[in-house]
Tab-separated table of C-alpha atoms in Angstrom:
chain	number	residue	atom	x	y	z
A	1329	UNK	CA	-12.009	15.168	-29.842
A	1330	UNK	CA	-8.413	16.347	-29.546
A	1331	UNK	CA	-7.545	13.669	-26.996
A	1332	UNK	CA	-8.841	10.939	-29.320
A	1333	UNK	CA	-6.629	12.203	-32.154
A	1334	UNK	CA	-3.484	12.215	-30.009
A	1335	UNK	CA	-1.924	9.142	-31.603
A	1336	UNK	CA	1.396	8.969	-29.808
A	1337	UNK	CA	2.440	9.847	-26.301
A	1338	UNK	CA	6.094	10.845	-26.017
A	1339	UNK	CA	5.769	11.989	-22.396
A	1340	UNK	CA	7.915	9.111	-21.142
A	1341	UNK	CA	11.269	7.809	-22.314
A	1342	UNK	CA	10.975	4.776	-24.586
A	1343	UNK	CA	13.388	1.868	-24.300
A	1344	UNK	CA	13.424	0.906	-27.975
A	1345	UNK	CA	15.265	-2.376	-27.512
A	1346	UNK	CA	12.842	-3.564	-24.859
A	1347	UNK	CA	9.812	-2.445	-26.866
A	1348	UNK	CA	10.959	-4.123	-30.096
A	1349	UNK	CA	12.025	-7.412	-28.505
A	1350	UNK	CA	8.882	-7.566	-26.385
A	1351	UNK	CA	6.770	-6.901	-29.474
A	1352	UNK	CA	8.469	-9.792	-31.265
A	1353	UNK	CA	7.757	-12.087	-28.320
A	1354	UNK	CA	4.104	-11.065	-28.220
A	1355	UNK	CA	3.796	-11.641	-31.981
A	1356	UNK	CA	5.023	-15.225	-31.572
A	1357	UNK	CA	2.558	-15.825	-28.736
A	1358	UNK	CA	-0.302	-14.322	-30.756
A	1359	UNK	CA	-0.045	-16.859	-33.587
A	1360	UNK	CA	-1.302	-20.051	-31.892
A	1361	UNK	CA	-3.937	-18.226	-29.864
A	1362	UNK	CA	-5.370	-16.431	-32.902
A	1363	UNK	CA	-5.560	-19.751	-34.738
A	1364	UNK	CA	-7.160	-21.489	-31.753
A	1365	UNK	CA	-9.795	-18.775	-31.280
A	1366	UNK	CA	-10.624	-18.860	-35.002
A	1367	UNK	CA	-11.205	-22.600	-34.712
A	1368	UNK	CA	-13.439	-22.048	-31.671
A	1369	UNK	CA	-15.533	-19.644	-33.733
A	1370	UNK	CA	-15.683	-22.120	-36.605
A	1371	UNK	CA	-13.676	-19.825	-38.922
A	1372	UNK	CA	-10.474	-20.145	-40.932
A	1373	UNK	CA	-7.133	-19.543	-39.155
A	1374	UNK	CA	-6.402	-16.447	-41.268
A	1375	UNK	CA	-9.636	-14.855	-39.985
A	1376	UNK	CA	-8.189	-14.931	-36.471
A	1377	UNK	CA	-4.718	-13.832	-37.586
A	1378	UNK	CA	-6.084	-10.898	-39.581
A	1379	UNK	CA	-8.149	-9.836	-36.565
A	1380	UNK	CA	-5.078	-10.032	-34.326
A	1381	UNK	CA	-3.104	-7.833	-36.737
A	1382	UNK	CA	-5.797	-5.179	-37.205
A	1383	UNK	CA	-6.890	-5.108	-33.552
A	1384	UNK	CA	-3.310	-5.013	-32.300
A	1385	UNK	CA	-2.162	-2.255	-34.651
A	1386	UNK	CA	-5.149	0.077	-34.285
A	1387	UNK	CA	-5.451	-0.168	-30.497
A	1388	UNK	CA	-1.701	0.249	-30.030
A	1389	UNK	CA	-1.848	3.520	-31.992
A	1390	UNK	CA	-5.167	4.915	-30.783
A	1391	UNK	CA	-5.708	3.170	-27.452
A	1392	UNK	CA	-5.848	4.656	-23.996
A	1393	UNK	CA	-3.390	2.213	-22.417
A	1394	UNK	CA	0.127	2.068	-23.909
A	1395	UNK	CA	1.612	-1.396	-23.593
A	1396	UNK	CA	-1.733	-3.221	-23.673
A	1397	UNK	CA	-2.187	-5.814	-26.423
A	1398	UNK	CA	-5.418	-6.525	-28.303
A	1399	UNK	CA	-6.276	-9.271	-30.745
A	1400	UNK	CA	-8.675	-12.104	-31.493
A	1401	UNK	CA	-10.000	-13.474	-28.195
A	1402	UNK	CA	-11.890	-16.474	-26.903
A	1403	UNK	CA	-14.485	-14.223	-25.283
A	1404	UNK	CA	-15.558	-12.958	-28.700
A	1405	UNK	CA	-15.159	-16.363	-30.348
A	1406	UNK	CA	-17.676	-18.079	-28.072
A	1407	UNK	CA	-20.227	-15.347	-28.817
A	1408	UNK	CA	-20.047	-15.562	-32.615
A	1409	UNK	CA	-19.668	-19.331	-33.043
A	1410	UNK	CA	-23.415	-19.973	-33.338
A	1411	UNK	CA	-23.782	-17.044	-35.750
A	1412	UNK	CA	-20.974	-18.407	-37.933
A	1413	UNK	CA	-22.458	-21.897	-37.965
A	1414	UNK	CA	-25.984	-20.761	-38.791
A	1415	UNK	CA	-25.435	-17.818	-41.155
A	1416	UNK	CA	-21.814	-17.902	-42.298
A	1417	UNK	CA	-18.717	-15.747	-42.108
A	1418	UNK	CA	-20.221	-12.737	-43.926
A	1419	UNK	CA	-22.652	-12.219	-41.058
A	1420	UNK	CA	-19.732	-12.447	-38.644
A	1421	UNK	CA	-17.921	-9.625	-40.456
A	1422	UNK	CA	-21.061	-7.452	-40.390
A	1423	UNK	CA	-21.588	-8.214	-36.696
A	1424	UNK	CA	-18.020	-7.195	-35.872
A	1425	UNK	CA	-18.456	-3.896	-37.727
A	1426	UNK	CA	-21.706	-3.152	-35.869
A	1427	UNK	CA	-20.115	-4.104	-32.541
A	1428	UNK	CA	-17.295	-1.677	-33.293
A	1429	UNK	CA	-19.788	1.114	-33.949
A	1430	UNK	CA	-21.453	0.423	-30.586
A	1431	UNK	CA	-18.080	0.482	-28.804
A	1432	UNK	CA	-17.131	3.694	-30.579
A	1433	UNK	CA	-20.353	5.317	-29.401
A	1434	UNK	CA	-19.713	4.081	-25.850
A	1435	UNK	CA	-16.335	5.780	-25.874
A	1436	UNK	CA	-17.630	9.051	-27.338
A	1437	UNK	CA	-20.441	9.070	-24.752
A	1438	UNK	CA	-17.823	8.502	-22.028
A	1439	UNK	CA	-19.383	5.311	-20.722
A	1440	UNK	CA	-15.975	3.926	-19.799
A	1441	UNK	CA	-16.342	5.560	-16.390
A	1442	UNK	CA	-18.959	2.924	-15.544
A	1443	UNK	CA	-16.028	0.606	-14.795
A	1444	UNK	CA	-15.747	2.480	-11.498
A	1445	UNK	CA	-18.764	0.460	-10.416
A	1446	UNK	CA	-16.798	-2.790	-10.631
A	1447	UNK	CA	-15.679	-3.702	-7.072
A	1448	UNK	CA	-12.210	-5.033	-6.334
A	1449	UNK	CA	-13.417	-8.557	-5.403
A	1450	UNK	CA	-14.982	-8.778	-8.891
A	1451	UNK	CA	-11.643	-7.827	-10.459
A	1452	UNK	CA	-9.885	-10.433	-8.291
A	1453	UNK	CA	-12.385	-13.083	-9.360
A	1454	UNK	CA	-12.114	-12.041	-13.009
A	1455	UNK	CA	-8.309	-12.210	-12.976
A	1456	UNK	CA	-8.193	-15.529	-11.129
A	1457	UNK	CA	-10.772	-17.029	-13.461
A	1458	UNK	CA	-8.817	-15.910	-16.511
A	1459	UNK	CA	-5.608	-17.342	-15.060
A	1460	UNK	CA	-7.296	-20.711	-14.564
A	1461	UNK	CA	-8.731	-20.609	-18.117
A	1462	UNK	CA	-5.308	-19.791	-19.583
A	1463	UNK	CA	-3.750	-22.677	-17.631
A	1464	UNK	CA	-6.488	-25.179	-18.468
A	1465	UNK	CA	-6.352	-24.285	-22.163
A	1466	UNK	CA	-2.678	-25.274	-22.231
A	1467	UNK	CA	-3.487	-28.801	-21.104
A	1468	UNK	CA	-4.876	-29.524	-24.571
A	1469	UNK	CA	-1.321	-29.272	-25.880
A	1470	UNK	CA	-0.479	-32.399	-23.852
A	1471	UNK	CA	-3.060	-34.382	-25.831
A	1472	UNK	CA	-3.178	-35.913	-29.280
A	1473	UNK	CA	-5.592	-34.888	-32.011
A	1474	UNK	CA	-7.905	-37.654	-30.789
A	1475	UNK	CA	-7.986	-36.195	-27.276
A	1476	UNK	CA	-5.748	-38.843	-25.720
A	1477	UNK	CA	-2.906	-37.834	-23.403
A	1478	UNK	CA	0.572	-37.976	-24.888
A	1479	UNK	CA	2.653	-40.895	-23.690
A	1480	UNK	CA	6.148	-42.325	-23.832
A	1481	UNK	CA	8.968	-40.320	-25.373
A	1482	UNK	CA	6.546	-37.847	-26.956
A	1483	UNK	CA	5.233	-36.801	-23.553
A	1484	UNK	CA	8.734	-36.835	-22.058
A	1485	UNK	CA	10.125	-34.528	-24.761
A	1486	UNK	CA	7.155	-32.191	-24.690
A	1487	UNK	CA	7.115	-31.961	-20.903
A	1488	UNK	CA	10.866	-31.413	-20.769
A	1489	UNK	CA	10.696	-28.548	-23.245
A	1490	UNK	CA	7.792	-26.942	-21.360
A	1491	UNK	CA	9.679	-27.124	-18.054
A	1492	UNK	CA	12.832	-25.754	-19.686
A	1493	UNK	CA	10.847	-22.825	-21.075
A	1494	UNK	CA	9.380	-22.078	-17.660
A	1495	UNK	CA	12.780	-22.271	-15.962
A	1496	UNK	CA	14.325	-19.830	-18.448
A	1497	UNK	CA	11.447	-17.378	-18.028
A	1498	UNK	CA	11.746	-17.655	-14.252
A	1499	UNK	CA	15.524	-17.597	-13.939
A	1500	UNK	CA	16.893	-15.392	-16.724
A	1501	UNK	CA	15.604	-12.064	-15.287
A	1502	UNK	CA	17.653	-12.807	-12.165
A	1503	UNK	CA	20.802	-12.885	-14.329
A	1504	UNK	CA	20.157	-10.290	-17.006
A	1505	UNK	CA	17.362	-8.236	-18.545
A	1506	UNK	CA	19.136	-7.486	-21.799
A	1507	UNK	CA	16.767	-9.831	-23.666
A	1508	UNK	CA	13.158	-10.512	-22.621
A	1509	UNK	CA	13.118	-13.858	-20.840
A	1510	UNK	CA	10.096	-15.123	-22.769
A	1511	UNK	CA	11.769	-14.432	-26.144
A	1512	UNK	CA	15.006	-16.040	-24.977
A	1513	UNK	CA	13.065	-19.127	-23.857
A	1514	UNK	CA	11.348	-19.473	-27.248
A	1515	UNK	CA	14.637	-19.093	-29.124
A	1516	UNK	CA	16.477	-21.595	-26.904
A	1517	UNK	CA	13.762	-24.228	-27.193
A	1518	UNK	CA	13.484	-23.606	-30.940
A	1519	UNK	CA	17.266	-24.091	-31.285
A	1520	UNK	CA	17.256	-27.319	-29.260
A	1521	UNK	CA	14.438	-28.807	-31.312
A	1522	UNK	CA	15.956	-27.669	-34.625
A	1523	UNK	CA	19.545	-28.800	-34.050
A	1524	UNK	CA	18.722	-32.032	-32.209
A	1525	UNK	CA	15.927	-32.911	-34.585
A	1526	UNK	CA	13.455	-33.635	-31.798
A	1527	UNK	CA	10.031	-34.873	-32.834
A	1528	UNK	CA	7.559	-32.551	-31.164
A	1529	UNK	CA	4.478	-30.589	-32.146
A	1530	UNK	CA	4.966	-27.213	-33.825
A	1531	UNK	CA	2.726	-24.313	-34.836
A	1532	UNK	CA	2.546	-25.751	-38.346
A	1533	UNK	CA	0.924	-28.901	-36.970
A	1534	UNK	CA	-2.057	-26.791	-35.867
A	1535	UNK	CA	-2.627	-24.937	-39.147
A	1536	UNK	CA	-0.811	-23.019	-41.852
A	1537	UNK	CA	-0.440	-19.301	-41.261
A	1538	UNK	CA	0.590	-18.374	-44.792
A	1539	UNK	CA	-1.474	-15.567	-46.292
A	1540	UNK	CA	-1.474	-12.113	-47.874
A	1541	UNK	CA	-2.193	-8.626	-46.589
A	1542	UNK	CA	-5.714	-8.605	-45.063
A	1543	UNK	CA	-8.049	-8.032	-48.024
A	1544	UNK	CA	-10.564	-5.201	-47.800
A	1545	UNK	CA	-14.007	-6.715	-48.018
A	1546	UNK	CA	-17.485	-5.259	-47.558
A	1547	UNK	CA	-19.679	-7.965	-45.966
A	1548	UNK	CA	-21.658	-9.678	-48.712
A	1549	UNK	CA	-25.148	-9.911	-47.234
A	1550	UNK	CA	-28.511	-8.199	-47.730
A	1551	UNK	CA	-28.673	-4.833	-45.994
A	1552	UNK	CA	-32.226	-5.254	-44.699
A	1553	UNK	CA	-34.136	-4.893	-41.443
A	1554	UNK	CA	-34.183	-8.691	-41.105
A	1555	UNK	CA	-30.388	-8.791	-41.322
A	1556	UNK	CA	-30.114	-6.143	-38.611
A	1557	UNK	CA	-32.445	-8.169	-36.384
A	1558	UNK	CA	-30.133	-11.151	-36.802
A	1559	UNK	CA	-26.792	-9.460	-36.173
A	1560	UNK	CA	-27.698	-6.766	-33.625
A	1561	UNK	CA	-28.072	-9.086	-30.568
A	1562	UNK	CA	-24.706	-10.698	-31.352
A	1563	UNK	CA	-23.122	-7.289	-31.983
A	1564	UNK	CA	-24.402	-5.929	-28.665
A	1565	UNK	CA	-22.960	-8.916	-26.777
A	1566	UNK	CA	-19.634	-8.717	-28.626
A	1567	UNK	CA	-19.434	-4.978	-27.884
A	1568	UNK	CA	-20.257	-5.486	-24.201
A	1569	UNK	CA	-17.910	-8.434	-23.701
A	1570	UNK	CA	-15.127	-6.667	-25.570
A	1571	UNK	CA	-15.414	-3.459	-23.562
A	1572	UNK	CA	-15.668	-5.229	-20.221
A	1573	UNK	CA	-12.639	-7.414	-20.882
A	1574	UNK	CA	-10.657	-4.521	-22.365
A	1575	UNK	CA	-11.382	-2.073	-19.558
A	1576	UNK	CA	-10.725	-4.656	-16.853
A	1577	UNK	CA	-7.442	-5.542	-18.537
A	1578	UNK	CA	-6.664	-1.826	-18.654
A	1579	UNK	CA	-7.224	-1.589	-14.886
A	1580	UNK	CA	-4.962	-4.583	-14.276
A	1581	UNK	CA	-2.162	-3.138	-16.420
A	1582	UNK	CA	-2.648	0.185	-14.623
A	1583	UNK	CA	-1.929	-1.528	-11.299
A	1584	UNK	CA	1.110	-3.333	-12.663
A	1585	UNK	CA	2.663	-0.259	-14.244
A	1586	UNK	CA	1.452	2.146	-11.534
A	1587	UNK	CA	0.142	4.477	-14.210
A	1588	UNK	CA	-3.338	5.425	-15.340
A	1589	UNK	CA	-4.922	4.553	-18.675
A	1590	UNK	CA	-7.915	6.269	-20.269
A	1591	UNK	CA	-10.954	4.051	-20.508
A	1592	UNK	CA	-13.021	6.159	-22.884
A	1593	UNK	CA	-10.144	6.555	-25.305
A	1594	UNK	CA	-9.607	2.793	-25.195
A	1595	UNK	CA	-13.293	2.228	-25.960
A	1596	UNK	CA	-12.986	4.461	-29.042
A	1597	UNK	CA	-9.878	2.549	-30.124
A	1598	UNK	CA	-11.540	-0.841	-29.601
A	1599	UNK	CA	-14.540	0.292	-31.620
A	1600	UNK	CA	-12.393	1.637	-34.454
A	1601	UNK	CA	-10.331	-1.554	-34.490
A	1602	UNK	CA	-13.381	-3.804	-34.679
A	1603	UNK	CA	-14.897	-1.742	-37.491
A	1604	UNK	CA	-11.689	-2.084	-39.513
A	1605	UNK	CA	-11.355	-5.752	-38.542
A	1606	UNK	CA	-14.807	-6.487	-39.960
A	1607	UNK	CA	-13.915	-4.728	-43.225
A	1608	UNK	CA	-10.517	-6.460	-43.451
A	1609	UNK	CA	-11.735	-10.054	-43.086
A	1610	UNK	CA	-11.130	-10.366	-39.343
A	1611	UNK	CA	-13.272	-11.982	-36.664
A	1612	UNK	CA	-12.916	-9.051	-34.267
A	1613	UNK	CA	-11.603	-9.111	-30.736
A	1614	UNK	CA	-10.605	-7.063	-27.695
A	1615	UNK	CA	-7.772	-6.648	-25.195
A	1616	UNK	CA	-5.864	-9.822	-24.318
A	1617	UNK	CA	-4.801	-10.120	-20.707
A	1618	UNK	CA	-2.293	-12.896	-21.371
A	1619	UNK	CA	-0.381	-11.065	-24.088
A	1620	UNK	CA	-0.669	-7.777	-22.179
A	1621	UNK	CA	0.989	-9.403	-19.178
A	1622	UNK	CA	3.714	-10.905	-21.368
A	1623	UNK	CA	4.362	-7.426	-22.726
A	1624	UNK	CA	4.417	-5.638	-19.383
A	1625	UNK	CA	6.480	-8.366	-17.709
A	1626	UNK	CA	9.090	-7.831	-20.412
A	1627	UNK	CA	9.277	-4.185	-19.367
A	1628	UNK	CA	7.358	-2.678	-22.291
A	1629	UNK	CA	5.471	0.470	-21.357
A	1630	UNK	CA	4.932	2.353	-24.630
A	1631	UNK	CA	2.862	1.985	-27.786
A	1632	UNK	CA	5.815	0.784	-29.833
A	1633	UNK	CA	5.705	-2.788	-28.508
A	1634	UNK	CA	2.105	-3.284	-29.620
A	1635	UNK	CA	2.813	-1.763	-33.028
A	1636	UNK	CA	5.857	-4.022	-33.487
A	1637	UNK	CA	3.828	-7.082	-32.417
A	1638	UNK	CA	1.115	-6.344	-34.986
A	1639	UNK	CA	3.561	-5.618	-37.812
A	1640	UNK	CA	5.672	-8.695	-37.027
A	1641	UNK	CA	2.531	-10.809	-37.040
A	1642	UNK	CA	1.786	-9.508	-40.538
A	1643	UNK	CA	5.378	-10.286	-41.581
A	1644	UNK	CA	4.925	-13.824	-40.276
A	1645	UNK	CA	1.744	-14.239	-42.287
A	1646	UNK	CA	3.103	-12.815	-45.543
A	1647	UNK	CA	6.783	-13.800	-45.538
A	1648	UNK	CA	7.817	-15.896	-42.540
A	1649	UNK	CA	5.186	-18.593	-42.316
A	1650	UNK	CA	7.621	-21.408	-43.136
A	1651	UNK	CA	9.904	-20.428	-40.256
A	1652	UNK	CA	7.230	-19.560	-37.686
A	1653	UNK	CA	5.365	-22.813	-38.346
A	1654	UNK	CA	8.477	-24.632	-37.036
A	1655	UNK	CA	8.315	-22.956	-33.599
A	1656	UNK	CA	7.646	-25.695	-31.001
A	1657	UNK	CA	4.305	-25.522	-29.266
A	1658	UNK	CA	6.072	-26.594	-26.076
A	1659	UNK	CA	7.801	-23.204	-25.898
A	1660	UNK	CA	4.537	-21.306	-26.269
A	1661	UNK	CA	2.790	-23.660	-23.830
A	1662	UNK	CA	5.442	-23.027	-21.182
A	1663	UNK	CA	5.192	-19.301	-21.808
A	1664	UNK	CA	1.399	-19.282	-21.376
A	1665	UNK	CA	1.609	-21.400	-18.208
A	1666	UNK	CA	3.985	-18.824	-16.719
A	1667	UNK	CA	1.540	-16.115	-17.770
A	1668	UNK	CA	-1.248	-17.977	-15.974
A	1669	UNK	CA	0.849	-18.301	-12.814
A	1670	UNK	CA	1.713	-14.605	-12.967
A	1671	UNK	CA	-1.864	-13.580	-13.672
A	1672	UNK	CA	-3.408	-15.358	-10.688
A	1673	UNK	CA	-3.799	-13.043	-7.695
A	1674	UNK	CA	-2.148	-15.262	-5.095
A	1675	UNK	CA	-2.469	-12.479	-2.546
A	1676	UNK	CA	-6.244	-12.853	-2.727
A	1677	UNK	CA	-5.972	-16.296	-1.107
A	1678	UNK	CA	-4.256	-14.782	1.914
A	1679	UNK	CA	-7.066	-12.304	2.465
A	1680	UNK	CA	-9.868	-14.889	2.840
A	1681	UNK	CA	-9.952	-14.570	6.620
A	1682	UNK	CA	-9.578	-10.794	6.592
A	1683	UNK	CA	-12.034	-9.933	3.818
A	1684	UNK	CA	-15.777	-9.669	4.521
A	1685	UNK	CA	-17.553	-12.923	3.739
A	1686	UNK	CA	-19.639	-11.190	1.100
A	1687	UNK	CA	-16.486	-10.096	-0.767
A	1688	UNK	CA	-15.057	-13.614	-0.601
A	1689	UNK	CA	-18.339	-14.980	-1.966
A	1690	UNK	CA	-18.329	-12.493	-4.838
A	1691	UNK	CA	-14.702	-13.246	-5.705
A	1692	UNK	CA	-15.209	-17.017	-5.697
A	1693	UNK	CA	-18.485	-16.795	-7.631
A	1694	UNK	CA	-16.981	-14.590	-10.359
A	1695	UNK	CA	-14.056	-16.996	-10.638
A	1696	UNK	CA	-16.362	-20.008	-10.990
A	1697	UNK	CA	-18.604	-18.350	-13.594
A	1698	UNK	CA	-15.531	-17.301	-15.572
A	1699	UNK	CA	-13.995	-20.776	-15.460
A	1700	UNK	CA	-17.050	-22.934	-16.108
A	1701	UNK	CA	-19.123	-20.723	-18.411
A	1702	UNK	CA	-16.254	-18.872	-20.140
A	1703	UNK	CA	-18.583	-15.873	-20.160
A	1704	UNK	CA	-16.562	-12.963	-18.836
A	1705	UNK	CA	-19.317	-10.398	-19.249
A	1706	UNK	CA	-21.789	-12.556	-17.323
A	1707	UNK	CA	-19.228	-13.190	-14.579
A	1708	UNK	CA	-18.574	-9.484	-14.099
A	1709	UNK	CA	-22.290	-8.653	-14.281
A	1710	UNK	CA	-23.133	-11.283	-11.640
A	1711	UNK	CA	-20.361	-9.979	-9.393
A	1712	UNK	CA	-21.469	-6.355	-9.712
A	1713	UNK	CA	-25.121	-7.225	-9.035
A	1714	UNK	CA	-24.329	-9.285	-5.937
A	1715	UNK	CA	-21.944	-6.606	-4.652
A	1716	UNK	CA	-24.614	-3.953	-5.180
A	1717	UNK	CA	-27.220	-6.012	-3.352
A	1718	UNK	CA	-24.855	-6.635	-0.441
A	1719	UNK	CA	-24.039	-2.911	-0.310
A	1720	UNK	CA	-27.730	-2.021	-0.362
A	1721	UNK	CA	-28.477	-4.528	2.412
A	1722	UNK	CA	-25.660	-3.251	4.611
A	1723	UNK	CA	-26.725	0.368	4.156
A	1724	UNK	CA	-30.373	-0.493	4.690
A	1725	UNK	CA	-29.504	-1.459	8.261
A	1726	UNK	CA	-27.722	1.846	8.924
A	1727	UNK	CA	-30.812	4.038	9.108
A	1728	UNK	CA	-31.216	5.330	12.676
A	1729	UNK	CA	-33.257	7.953	14.486
A	1730	UNK	CA	-32.274	9.963	17.574
A	1731	UNK	CA	-35.462	10.939	19.437
A	1732	UNK	CA	-36.022	13.559	22.103
A	1733	UNK	CA	-38.655	16.061	23.260
A	1734	UNK	CA	-37.580	19.662	23.887
A	1735	UNK	CA	-38.743	22.069	26.578
A	1736	UNK	CA	-41.640	23.213	24.387
A	1737	UNK	CA	-43.073	19.740	24.105
A	1738	UNK	CA	-41.973	19.345	20.477
A	1739	UNK	CA	-40.687	15.887	19.594
A	1740	UNK	CA	-37.582	15.695	17.400
A	1741	UNK	CA	-36.502	12.850	15.130
A	1742	UNK	CA	-32.897	13.270	13.933
A	1743	UNK	CA	-32.382	10.796	11.076
A	1744	UNK	CA	-28.962	9.231	10.487
A	1745	UNK	CA	-27.979	7.177	7.448
A	1746	UNK	CA	-29.115	7.107	3.819
A	1747	UNK	CA	-32.814	6.774	3.072
A	1748	UNK	CA	-33.343	4.698	-0.063
A	1749	UNK	CA	-35.423	1.763	-1.287
A	1750	UNK	CA	-33.711	-0.691	1.054
A	1751	UNK	CA	-34.116	1.330	4.255
A	1752	UNK	CA	-37.651	2.694	3.884
A	1753	UNK	CA	-39.243	-0.062	5.996
A	1754	UNK	CA	-36.911	0.532	8.944
A	1755	UNK	CA	-37.413	4.278	8.524
A	1756	UNK	CA	-41.191	3.954	8.844
A	1757	UNK	CA	-40.825	1.848	12.000
A	1758	UNK	CA	-38.954	4.652	13.811
A	1759	UNK	CA	-42.074	6.825	14.308
A	1760	UNK	CA	-44.774	6.574	16.976
A	1761	UNK	CA	-47.416	8.663	15.219
A	1762	UNK	CA	-50.335	8.004	17.574
A	1763	UNK	CA	-48.428	8.729	20.803
A	1764	UNK	CA	-46.322	11.641	19.513
A	1765	UNK	CA	-47.203	15.206	20.648
A	1766	UNK	CA	-49.095	17.590	18.400
A	1767	UNK	CA	-45.911	19.026	16.932
A	1768	UNK	CA	-43.097	16.935	15.453
A	1769	UNK	CA	-39.830	17.812	13.713
A	1770	UNK	CA	-37.998	15.368	11.425
A	1771	UNK	CA	-34.438	16.536	10.789
A	1772	UNK	CA	-32.563	15.061	7.792
A	1773	UNK	CA	-29.301	16.931	8.420
A	1774	UNK	CA	-27.391	13.638	8.853
A	1775	UNK	CA	-29.369	11.755	6.241
A	1776	UNK	CA	-30.033	11.960	2.548
A	1777	UNK	CA	-32.980	11.021	0.407
A	1778	UNK	CA	-31.380	8.954	-2.342
A	1779	UNK	CA	-34.180	7.818	-4.642
A	1780	UNK	CA	-37.886	7.967	-5.380
A	1781	UNK	CA	-38.594	5.239	-2.805
A	1782	UNK	CA	-37.208	7.577	-0.134
A	1783	UNK	CA	-39.486	10.389	-1.307
A	1784	UNK	CA	-42.462	8.041	-1.185
A	1785	UNK	CA	-41.499	6.954	2.365
A	1786	UNK	CA	-41.479	10.602	3.478
A	1787	UNK	CA	-44.791	11.137	1.710
A	1788	UNK	CA	-46.314	8.246	3.628
A	1789	UNK	CA	-45.095	9.426	7.010
A	1790	UNK	CA	-46.431	12.928	6.331
A	1791	UNK	CA	-49.764	11.407	5.385
A	1792	UNK	CA	-49.877	9.456	8.659
A	1793	UNK	CA	-49.319	12.626	10.693
A	1794	UNK	CA	-51.815	14.544	8.579
A	1795	UNK	CA	-54.559	11.994	9.261
A	1796	UNK	CA	-54.227	12.419	13.019
A	1797	UNK	CA	-54.114	16.235	12.718
A	1798	UNK	CA	-50.562	16.776	13.958
A	1799	UNK	CA	-48.141	19.469	12.834
A	1800	UNK	CA	-45.035	18.133	11.081
A	1801	UNK	CA	-41.841	20.022	10.237
A	1802	UNK	CA	-39.347	18.583	7.752
A	1803	UNK	CA	-35.854	20.064	7.986
A	1804	UNK	CA	-32.804	19.884	5.777
A	1805	UNK	CA	-34.455	18.618	2.612
A	1806	UNK	CA	-33.158	19.647	-0.797
A	1807	UNK	CA	-35.338	21.716	-3.111
A	1808	UNK	CA	-35.513	18.664	-5.327
A	1809	UNK	CA	-37.098	16.730	-2.459
A	1810	UNK	CA	-39.479	19.557	-1.644
A	1811	UNK	CA	-40.888	19.608	-5.154
A	1812	UNK	CA	-41.503	15.862	-5.047
A	1813	UNK	CA	-43.359	15.833	-1.715
A	1814	UNK	CA	-46.990	15.325	-2.677
A	1815	UNK	CA	-48.306	15.932	0.854
A	1816	UNK	CA	-46.392	19.149	1.587
A	1817	UNK	CA	-49.453	21.293	2.309
A	1818	UNK	CA	-50.448	23.482	5.266
A	1819	UNK	CA	-49.908	20.759	7.843
A	1820	UNK	CA	-46.329	20.035	6.716
A	1821	UNK	CA	-43.711	22.737	7.044
A	1822	UNK	CA	-40.472	22.312	5.119
A	1823	UNK	CA	-37.524	24.257	6.494
A	1824	UNK	CA	-36.171	26.523	3.762
A	1825	UNK	CA	-33.184	27.970	5.585
A	1826	UNK	CA	-30.594	25.209	5.706
A	1827	UNK	CA	-31.531	22.993	2.826
A	1828	UNK	CA	-28.829	20.994	1.000
A	1829	UNK	CA	-28.528	21.140	-2.771
A	1830	UNK	CA	-28.300	17.443	-3.681
A	1831	UNK	CA	-30.721	15.940	-6.144
A	1832	UNK	CA	-32.787	12.795	-5.842
A	1833	UNK	CA	-32.428	10.060	-8.437
A	1834	UNK	CA	-35.885	9.887	-9.957
A	1835	UNK	CA	-36.690	6.753	-11.923
A	1836	UNK	CA	-39.996	5.815	-13.482
A	1837	UNK	CA	-41.680	3.447	-11.045
A	1838	UNK	CA	-44.390	1.023	-12.068
């Protein structure tokens, strides 16, 4: 537990100016997104803002990836929207608390290591899909409340401010890095709009962000078995989606910063944050790839930036709402478009001809599921399943047998390649039981029995030789395999001298 209680990491030098300014930039970018995600979930804007504050502060202090930003997210919002509509906000708070408990348990049980099973094409597809979602979501800012595209001077002004923001973010780092380019862009656009009196949409046109400190609130609902039956399925999905998105974001930030985060510690932090979010009137959330990339692109690498972002967000809510509500949406739209362009893995497009077709298929499919269904957990799950099936198919074709008969008339089968559920059919086809001599040796020195299907395949081949009264020797099997061989009687001799020590994965088979 000591590693979970290690709140701050002072192992690397902290650039306080960069951390503080980057945190301020992230706080500004968090406001419209938290409001938008609250609306998606059918909740009040303050529910999203409170979640962003609690999630951001707790995960920045306790998390396993310094510099990563958490808050209210669309992935969680789309899960709880039906719950909010049908049962109300109190059930949402209880669901978030339960989801946090599940995430906390996942971290304590060290389930974060399961992210190793996510192949790189799935990560590429996930990142590209998120980049497209971030970009497409910004197009709504070019429309009126009625869903019509802006026109005339309104469109001209808005588009000009967006382009100006993008140019500053792109060009300023080439001149100086004293101030984060994204913060400079927001301040410049804010100044132009304020001093020239331009008529353009601001944060205040979306919703008011004025509020108090997040109130502590125990969900007001009956604590019964029926309530648990209602909220548990939503809590399980929220926990799964939150962990998947958080741990994938952690991997992406790891690659950018060339450092290594701690997945299990992050899972504990996410769980703790969601528990507190549910008790402090928040809608819950997880890691945010867009804000995390804003933070890292500004040069932030420590926990301080996330802490500053969360505290500044609270300051905005309690004291600075009148000023923050005047920030032009064009500046934040341009910032998020640049985030989308930076998030997309453009290098993945160049590898289409060099990558295996199966990897290209997985990457494209994960991207499409992410974009069209907005279900990140499903997209990753589909990608992992298809990758696993492709891997199993490829390895199923690798089973081979070298056959020869020695000077004593004993026939040898030297097996190469893994023996598992996918390769058992090919394995069985390698043997000529009826025409083989009376004594046969099957050597598994270059093979491995992976699962119970492999054990059953060996059982069947021993049974075939037993029926025709031929002597069979099995060499290089682990003791685990020997115990599972049902037909290992007098006719079958298992070599005990050079046996490996691996174990077979034994699952209950119907």
